[in-house]
mmCIF file of C-alpha atoms in Angstrom:
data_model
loop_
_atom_site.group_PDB
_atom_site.id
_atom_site.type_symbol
_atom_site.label_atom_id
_atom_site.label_comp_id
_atom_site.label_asym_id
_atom_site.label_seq_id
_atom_site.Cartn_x
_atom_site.Cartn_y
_atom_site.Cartn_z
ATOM 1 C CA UNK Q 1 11.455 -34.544 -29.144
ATOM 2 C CA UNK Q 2 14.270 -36.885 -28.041
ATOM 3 C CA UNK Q 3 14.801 -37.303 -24.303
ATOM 4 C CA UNK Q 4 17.882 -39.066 -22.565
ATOM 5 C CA UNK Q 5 17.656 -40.307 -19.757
ATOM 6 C CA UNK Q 6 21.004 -40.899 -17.579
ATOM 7 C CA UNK Q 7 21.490 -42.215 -13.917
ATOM 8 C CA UNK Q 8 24.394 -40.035 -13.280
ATOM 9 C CA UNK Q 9 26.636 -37.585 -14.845
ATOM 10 C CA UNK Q 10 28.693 -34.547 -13.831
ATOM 11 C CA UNK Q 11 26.017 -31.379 -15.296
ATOM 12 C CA UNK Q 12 23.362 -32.360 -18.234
ATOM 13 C CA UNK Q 13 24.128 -28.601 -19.317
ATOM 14 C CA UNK Q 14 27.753 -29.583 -20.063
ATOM 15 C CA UNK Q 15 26.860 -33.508 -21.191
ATOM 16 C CA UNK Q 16 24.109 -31.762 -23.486
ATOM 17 C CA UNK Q 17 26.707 -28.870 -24.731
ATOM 18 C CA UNK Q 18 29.274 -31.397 -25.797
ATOM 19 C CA UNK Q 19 26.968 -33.207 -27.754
ATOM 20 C CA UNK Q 20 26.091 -30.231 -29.590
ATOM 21 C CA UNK Q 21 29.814 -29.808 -30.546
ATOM 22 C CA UNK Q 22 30.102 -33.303 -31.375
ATOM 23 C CA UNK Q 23 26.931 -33.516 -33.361
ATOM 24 C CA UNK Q 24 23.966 -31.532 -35.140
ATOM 25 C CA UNK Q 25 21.269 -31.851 -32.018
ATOM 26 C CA UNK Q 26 17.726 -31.542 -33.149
ATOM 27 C CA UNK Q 27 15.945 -28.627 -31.208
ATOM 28 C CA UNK Q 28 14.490 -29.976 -27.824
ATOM 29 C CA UNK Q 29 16.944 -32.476 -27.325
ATOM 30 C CA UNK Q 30 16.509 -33.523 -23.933
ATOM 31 C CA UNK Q 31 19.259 -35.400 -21.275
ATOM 32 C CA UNK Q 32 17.754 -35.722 -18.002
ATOM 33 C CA UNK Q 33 19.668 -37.420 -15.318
ATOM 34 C CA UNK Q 34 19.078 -39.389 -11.712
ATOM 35 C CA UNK Q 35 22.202 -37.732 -9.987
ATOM 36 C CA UNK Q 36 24.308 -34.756 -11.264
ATOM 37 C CA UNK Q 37 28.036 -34.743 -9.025
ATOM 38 C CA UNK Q 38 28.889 -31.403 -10.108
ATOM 39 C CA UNK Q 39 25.647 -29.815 -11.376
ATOM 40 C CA UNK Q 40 25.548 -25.576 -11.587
ATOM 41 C CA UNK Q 41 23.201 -22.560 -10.858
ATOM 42 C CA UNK Q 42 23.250 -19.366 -11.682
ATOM 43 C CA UNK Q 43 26.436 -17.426 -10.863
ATOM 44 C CA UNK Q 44 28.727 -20.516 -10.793
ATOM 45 C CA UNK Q 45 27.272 -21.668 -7.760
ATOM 46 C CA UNK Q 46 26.880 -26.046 -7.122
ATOM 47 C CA UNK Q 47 23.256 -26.951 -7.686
ATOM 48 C CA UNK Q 48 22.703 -29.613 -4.508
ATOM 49 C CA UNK Q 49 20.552 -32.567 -5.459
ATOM 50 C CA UNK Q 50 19.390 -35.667 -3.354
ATOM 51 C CA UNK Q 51 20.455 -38.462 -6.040
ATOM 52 C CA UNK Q 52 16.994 -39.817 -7.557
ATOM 53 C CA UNK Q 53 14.691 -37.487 -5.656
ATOM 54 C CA UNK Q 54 14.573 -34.200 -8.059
ATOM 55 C CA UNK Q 55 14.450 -33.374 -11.232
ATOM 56 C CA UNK Q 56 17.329 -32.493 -13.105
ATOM 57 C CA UNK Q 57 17.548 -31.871 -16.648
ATOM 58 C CA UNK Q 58 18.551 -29.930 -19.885
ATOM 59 C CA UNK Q 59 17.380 -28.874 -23.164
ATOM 60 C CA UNK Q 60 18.782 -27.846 -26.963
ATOM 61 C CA UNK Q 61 17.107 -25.213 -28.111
ATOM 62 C CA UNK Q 62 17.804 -23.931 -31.639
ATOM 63 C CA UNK Q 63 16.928 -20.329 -32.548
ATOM 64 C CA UNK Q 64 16.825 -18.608 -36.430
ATOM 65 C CA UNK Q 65 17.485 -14.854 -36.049
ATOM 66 C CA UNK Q 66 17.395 -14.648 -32.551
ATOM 67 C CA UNK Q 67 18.809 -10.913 -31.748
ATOM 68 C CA UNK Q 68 21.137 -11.362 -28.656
ATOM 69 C CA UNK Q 69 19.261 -8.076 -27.470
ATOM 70 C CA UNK Q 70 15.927 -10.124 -26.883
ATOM 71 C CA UNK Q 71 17.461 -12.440 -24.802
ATOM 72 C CA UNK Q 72 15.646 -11.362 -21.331
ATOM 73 C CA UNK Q 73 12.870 -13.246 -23.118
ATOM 74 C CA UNK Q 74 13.998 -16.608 -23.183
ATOM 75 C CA UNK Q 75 14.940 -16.226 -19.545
ATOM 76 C CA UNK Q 76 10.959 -14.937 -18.922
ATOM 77 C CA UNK Q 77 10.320 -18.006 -21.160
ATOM 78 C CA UNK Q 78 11.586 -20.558 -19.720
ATOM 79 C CA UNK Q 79 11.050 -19.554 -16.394
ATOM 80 C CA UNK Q 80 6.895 -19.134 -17.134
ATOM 81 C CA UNK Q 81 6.771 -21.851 -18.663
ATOM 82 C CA UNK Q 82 8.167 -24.219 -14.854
ATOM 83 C CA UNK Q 83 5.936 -21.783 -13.393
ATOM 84 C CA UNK Q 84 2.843 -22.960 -15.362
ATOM 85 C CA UNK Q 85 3.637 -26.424 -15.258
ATOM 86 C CA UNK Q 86 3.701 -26.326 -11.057
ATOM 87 C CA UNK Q 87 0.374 -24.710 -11.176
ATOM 88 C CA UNK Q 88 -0.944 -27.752 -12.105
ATOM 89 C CA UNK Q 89 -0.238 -29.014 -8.163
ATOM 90 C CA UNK Q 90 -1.472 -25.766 -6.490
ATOM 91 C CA UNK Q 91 1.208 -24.375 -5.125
ATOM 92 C CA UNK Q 92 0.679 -21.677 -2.201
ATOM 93 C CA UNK Q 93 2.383 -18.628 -3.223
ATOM 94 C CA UNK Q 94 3.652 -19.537 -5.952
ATOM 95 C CA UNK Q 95 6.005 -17.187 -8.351
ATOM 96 C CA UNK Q 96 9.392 -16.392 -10.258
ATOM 97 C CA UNK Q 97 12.317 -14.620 -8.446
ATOM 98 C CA UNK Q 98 14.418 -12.338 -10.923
ATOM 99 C CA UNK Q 99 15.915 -13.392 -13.259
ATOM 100 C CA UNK Q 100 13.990 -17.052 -13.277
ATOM 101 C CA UNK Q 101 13.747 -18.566 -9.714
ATOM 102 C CA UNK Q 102 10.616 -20.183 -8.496
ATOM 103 C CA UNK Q 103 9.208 -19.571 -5.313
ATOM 104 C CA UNK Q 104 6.685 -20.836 -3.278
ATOM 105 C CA UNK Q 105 5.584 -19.797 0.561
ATOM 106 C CA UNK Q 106 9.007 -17.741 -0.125
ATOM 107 C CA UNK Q 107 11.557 -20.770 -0.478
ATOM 108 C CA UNK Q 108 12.922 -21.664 -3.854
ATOM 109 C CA UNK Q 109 11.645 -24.613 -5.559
ATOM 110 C CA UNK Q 110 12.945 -24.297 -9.088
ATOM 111 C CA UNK Q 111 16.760 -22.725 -10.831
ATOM 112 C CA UNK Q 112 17.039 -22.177 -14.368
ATOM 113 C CA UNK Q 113 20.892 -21.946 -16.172
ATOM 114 C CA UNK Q 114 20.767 -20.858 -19.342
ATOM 115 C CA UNK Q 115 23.905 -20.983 -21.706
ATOM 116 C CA UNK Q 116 23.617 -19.465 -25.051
ATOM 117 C CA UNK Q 117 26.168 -19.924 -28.503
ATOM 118 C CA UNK Q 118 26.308 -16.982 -30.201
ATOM 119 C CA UNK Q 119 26.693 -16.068 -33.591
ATOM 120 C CA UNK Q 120 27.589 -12.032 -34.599
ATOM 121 C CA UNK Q 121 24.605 -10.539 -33.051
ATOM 122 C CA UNK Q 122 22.775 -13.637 -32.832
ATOM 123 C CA UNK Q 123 22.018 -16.170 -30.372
ATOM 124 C CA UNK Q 124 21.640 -19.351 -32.442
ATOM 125 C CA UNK Q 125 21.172 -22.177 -29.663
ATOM 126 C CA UNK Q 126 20.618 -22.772 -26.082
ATOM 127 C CA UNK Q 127 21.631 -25.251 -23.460
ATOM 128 C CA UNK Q 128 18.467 -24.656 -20.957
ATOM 129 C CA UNK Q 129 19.087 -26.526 -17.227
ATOM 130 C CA UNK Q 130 16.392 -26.981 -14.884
ATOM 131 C CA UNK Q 131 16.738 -28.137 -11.636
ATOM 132 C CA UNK Q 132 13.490 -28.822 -9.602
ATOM 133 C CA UNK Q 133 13.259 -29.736 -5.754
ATOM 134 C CA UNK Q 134 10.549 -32.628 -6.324
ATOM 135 C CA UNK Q 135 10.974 -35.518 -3.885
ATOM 136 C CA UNK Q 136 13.857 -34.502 -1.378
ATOM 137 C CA UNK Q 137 12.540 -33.783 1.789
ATOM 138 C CA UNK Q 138 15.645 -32.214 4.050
ATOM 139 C CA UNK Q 139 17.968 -29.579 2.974
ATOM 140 C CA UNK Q 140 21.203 -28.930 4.626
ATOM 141 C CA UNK Q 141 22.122 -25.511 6.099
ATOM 142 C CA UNK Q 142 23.279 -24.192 3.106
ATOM 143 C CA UNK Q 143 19.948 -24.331 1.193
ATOM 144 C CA UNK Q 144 17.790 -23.239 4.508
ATOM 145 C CA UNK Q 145 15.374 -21.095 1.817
ATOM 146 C CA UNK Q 146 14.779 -24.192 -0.199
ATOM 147 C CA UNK Q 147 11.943 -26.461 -0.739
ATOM 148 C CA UNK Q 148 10.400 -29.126 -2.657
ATOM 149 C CA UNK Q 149 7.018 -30.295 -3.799
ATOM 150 C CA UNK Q 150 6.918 -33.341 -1.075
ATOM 151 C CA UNK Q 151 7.375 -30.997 1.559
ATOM 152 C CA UNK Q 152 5.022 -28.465 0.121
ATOM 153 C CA UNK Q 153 2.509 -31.236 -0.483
ATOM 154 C CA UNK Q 154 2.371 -34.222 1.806
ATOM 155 C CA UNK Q 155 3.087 -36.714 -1.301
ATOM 156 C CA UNK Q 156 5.456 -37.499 -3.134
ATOM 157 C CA UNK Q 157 5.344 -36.395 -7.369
ATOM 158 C CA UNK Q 158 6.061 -38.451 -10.286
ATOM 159 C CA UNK Q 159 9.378 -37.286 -11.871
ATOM 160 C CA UNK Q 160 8.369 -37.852 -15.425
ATOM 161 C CA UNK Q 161 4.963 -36.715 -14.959
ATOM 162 C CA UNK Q 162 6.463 -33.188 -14.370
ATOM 163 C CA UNK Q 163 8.968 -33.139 -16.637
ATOM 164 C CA UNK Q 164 6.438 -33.761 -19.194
ATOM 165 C CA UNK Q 165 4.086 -30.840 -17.993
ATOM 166 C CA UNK Q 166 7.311 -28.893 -17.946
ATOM 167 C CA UNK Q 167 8.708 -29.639 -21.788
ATOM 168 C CA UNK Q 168 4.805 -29.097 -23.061
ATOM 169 C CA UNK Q 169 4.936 -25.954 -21.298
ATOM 170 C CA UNK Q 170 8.204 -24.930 -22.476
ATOM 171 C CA UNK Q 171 7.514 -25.615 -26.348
ATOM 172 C CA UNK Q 172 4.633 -23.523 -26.465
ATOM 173 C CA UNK Q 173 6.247 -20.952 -25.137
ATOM 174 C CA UNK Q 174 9.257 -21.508 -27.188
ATOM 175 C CA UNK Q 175 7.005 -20.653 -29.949
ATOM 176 C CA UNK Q 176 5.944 -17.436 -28.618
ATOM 177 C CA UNK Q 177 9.172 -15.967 -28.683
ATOM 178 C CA UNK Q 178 9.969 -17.420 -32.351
ATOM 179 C CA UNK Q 179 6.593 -15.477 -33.085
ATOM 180 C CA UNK Q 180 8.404 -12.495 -31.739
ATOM 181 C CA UNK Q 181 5.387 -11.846 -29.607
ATOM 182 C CA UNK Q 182 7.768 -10.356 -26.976
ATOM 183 C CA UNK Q 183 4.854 -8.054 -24.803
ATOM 184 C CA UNK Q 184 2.822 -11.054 -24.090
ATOM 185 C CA UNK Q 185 5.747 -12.837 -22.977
ATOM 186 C CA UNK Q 186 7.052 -9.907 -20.718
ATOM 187 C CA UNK Q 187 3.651 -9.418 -19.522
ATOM 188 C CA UNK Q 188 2.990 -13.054 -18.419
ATOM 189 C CA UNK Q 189 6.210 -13.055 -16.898
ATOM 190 C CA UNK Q 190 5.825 -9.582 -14.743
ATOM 191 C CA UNK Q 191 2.132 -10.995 -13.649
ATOM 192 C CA UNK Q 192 3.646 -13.666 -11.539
ATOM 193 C CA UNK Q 193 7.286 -11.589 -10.694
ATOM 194 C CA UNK Q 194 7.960 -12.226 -6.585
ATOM 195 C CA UNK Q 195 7.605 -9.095 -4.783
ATOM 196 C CA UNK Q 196 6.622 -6.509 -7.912
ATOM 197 C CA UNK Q 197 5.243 -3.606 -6.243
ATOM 198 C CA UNK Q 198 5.693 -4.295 -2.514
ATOM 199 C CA UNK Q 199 8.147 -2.443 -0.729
ATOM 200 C CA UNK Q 200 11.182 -4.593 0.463
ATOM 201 C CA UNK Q 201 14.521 -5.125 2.029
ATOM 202 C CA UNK Q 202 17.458 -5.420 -0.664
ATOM 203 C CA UNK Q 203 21.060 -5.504 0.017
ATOM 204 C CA UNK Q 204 24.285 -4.987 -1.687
ATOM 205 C CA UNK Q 205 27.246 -7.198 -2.182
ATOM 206 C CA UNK Q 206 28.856 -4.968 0.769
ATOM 207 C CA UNK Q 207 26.264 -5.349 3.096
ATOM 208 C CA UNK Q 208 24.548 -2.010 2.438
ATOM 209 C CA UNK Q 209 20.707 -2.163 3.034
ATOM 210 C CA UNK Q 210 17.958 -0.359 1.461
ATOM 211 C CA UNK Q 211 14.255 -0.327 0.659
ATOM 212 C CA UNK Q 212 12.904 -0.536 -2.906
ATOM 213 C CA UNK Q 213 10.346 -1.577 -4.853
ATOM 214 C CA UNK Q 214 10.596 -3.768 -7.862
ATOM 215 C CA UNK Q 215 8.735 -2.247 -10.636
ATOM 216 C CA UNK Q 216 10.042 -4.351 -13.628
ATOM 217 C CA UNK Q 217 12.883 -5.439 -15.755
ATOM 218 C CA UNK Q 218 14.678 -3.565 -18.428
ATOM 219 C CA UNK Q 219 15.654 -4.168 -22.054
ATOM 220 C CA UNK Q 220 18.891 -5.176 -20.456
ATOM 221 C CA UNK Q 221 17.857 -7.660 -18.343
ATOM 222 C CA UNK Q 222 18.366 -5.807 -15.587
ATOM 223 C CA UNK Q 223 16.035 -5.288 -12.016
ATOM 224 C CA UNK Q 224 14.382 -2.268 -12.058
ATOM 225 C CA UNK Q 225 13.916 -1.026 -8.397
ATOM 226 C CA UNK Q 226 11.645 2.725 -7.140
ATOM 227 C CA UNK Q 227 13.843 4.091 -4.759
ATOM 228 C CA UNK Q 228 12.294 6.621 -2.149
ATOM 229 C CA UNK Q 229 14.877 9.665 -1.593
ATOM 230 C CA UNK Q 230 14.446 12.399 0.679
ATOM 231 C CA UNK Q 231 15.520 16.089 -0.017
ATOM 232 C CA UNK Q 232 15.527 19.022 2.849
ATOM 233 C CA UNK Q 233 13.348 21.920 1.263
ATOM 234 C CA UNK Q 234 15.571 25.640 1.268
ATOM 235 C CA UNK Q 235 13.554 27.528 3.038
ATOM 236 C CA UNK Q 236 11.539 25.349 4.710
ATOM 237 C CA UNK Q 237 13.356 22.814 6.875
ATOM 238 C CA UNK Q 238 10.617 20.186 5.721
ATOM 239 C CA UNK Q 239 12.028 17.424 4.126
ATOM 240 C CA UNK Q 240 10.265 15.818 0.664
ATOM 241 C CA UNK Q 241 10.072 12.161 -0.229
ATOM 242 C CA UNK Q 242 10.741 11.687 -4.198
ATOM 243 C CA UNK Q 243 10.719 8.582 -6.013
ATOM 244 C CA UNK Q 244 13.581 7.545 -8.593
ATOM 245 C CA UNK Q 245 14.263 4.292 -10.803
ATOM 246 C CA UNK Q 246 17.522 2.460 -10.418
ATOM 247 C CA UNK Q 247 18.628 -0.269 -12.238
ATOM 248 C CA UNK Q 248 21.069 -3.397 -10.808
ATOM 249 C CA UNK Q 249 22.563 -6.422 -12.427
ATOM 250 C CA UNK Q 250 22.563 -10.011 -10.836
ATOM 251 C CA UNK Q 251 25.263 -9.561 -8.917
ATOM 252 C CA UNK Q 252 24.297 -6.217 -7.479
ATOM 253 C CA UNK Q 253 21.367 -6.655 -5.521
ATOM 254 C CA UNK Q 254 19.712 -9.575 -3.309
ATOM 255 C CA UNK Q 255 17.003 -9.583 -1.115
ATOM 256 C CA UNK Q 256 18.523 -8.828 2.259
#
């Protein structure tokens, strides 16, 4: 494993992609960095990091016959594997947000970005971002649900130390999915999913609010909610409560 470590660039996603153009990366290339300016979540939205106080980084994966149809299990992958490596500092509440968030007490602690090159029906390599909220202790308005270790904690949490746990983590898990041993890895994953079974609050893009219940994630990638419908009996006038499955892309659905 080669890791390199930067003070500041724009994204280590796009430093680490351009490298893979330029030149053949080994797999788990690393380029971790003190300061991203222009860093990226999910969505296209800026990732907001305290320079020096979190942990930003990326990693080359490469993949050999890696159906693009599989891919909701390098997502569960990578975001089990951050998950496993915060256990080690006993986290209250901890767990991963769909598609690969981590929570703890209900604030987000971790994003994943994942960019894949693709080959016919292949994915052959990934650029995999992680952004942890380690050492920075005050968010501004626009990241009120966030959180970091130091606040969780009291202390403050090596930076190396974690992204050590994190890369160990991640390479046995890697392995997993190059074992094709994808019903372990959607099982670990849907152990520690936030909110599976508990009815909650979800809104759409327009503002529309309803209750569901997440009960997994399809073959898609997509979040499976149990919607409750009522029907009026003929006959009757009763009304019955029925259950049906629904499922919604990223952009589709939040938590309202």
């Amino acid at each position: 494993m080669k890791i390199i470590k930067l003070n500041a660039i724009d994204s280590t996603n796009s430093f680490l992609k351009e490298m893979a153009v330029n030149a053949t990366l080994d797999s788990f290339t690393v380029v971790t960095a003190k300061e991203q300016t222009s860093g990226r979540g999910q969505m296209k939205n800026k990732w907001i990091s305290e320079a020096g106080k979190n942990l930003t980084f990326s990693v080359f994966v490469r993949f050999d016959k890696f159906k693009i149809e599989n891919q909701k299990y390098l997502s569960f992958v990578v975001s089990r594997s951050v998950f496993e490596a915060l256990t080690t500092y006993y986290l209250p509440k901890l767990a991963i947000k769909w598609p690969n968030d981590i929570m703890t007490v209900n604030k987000k602690i971790c994003g994943v970005l994942i960019e894949n090159s693709l080959q016919k029906e292949y994915i052959t390599s990934s650029v995999i971002g992680i952004g942890v909220n380690v050492n920075q202790e005050i968010f501004n308005d626009e990241l009120s649900k966030a959180t970091s270790l130091k606040n969780i904690l009291g202390k403050e949490v090596d930076l190396d130390e974690l992204l050590n746990l994190i890369l160990e983590r991640l390479q046995e898990n890697i392995q997993l999915l190059n074992d094709k041993e994808f019903s372990i890895i959607e099982e670990n994953y849907l152990n520690v999913l936030y909110k599976k079974n508990i009815p909650s609050m979800f809104k759409t893009p327009n503002g529309e609010l309803f209750m569901g219940k997440i009960i997994g994630v399809s073959q898609e990638g997509k979040l499976q909610l149990e919607l409750d419908n009522e029907t009026l009996e003929e006959g009757f006038g009763e009304t019955k409560s029925t259950t049906s499955v629904k499922e919604f892309d990223l952009k589709e659905v939040s938590f309202a």
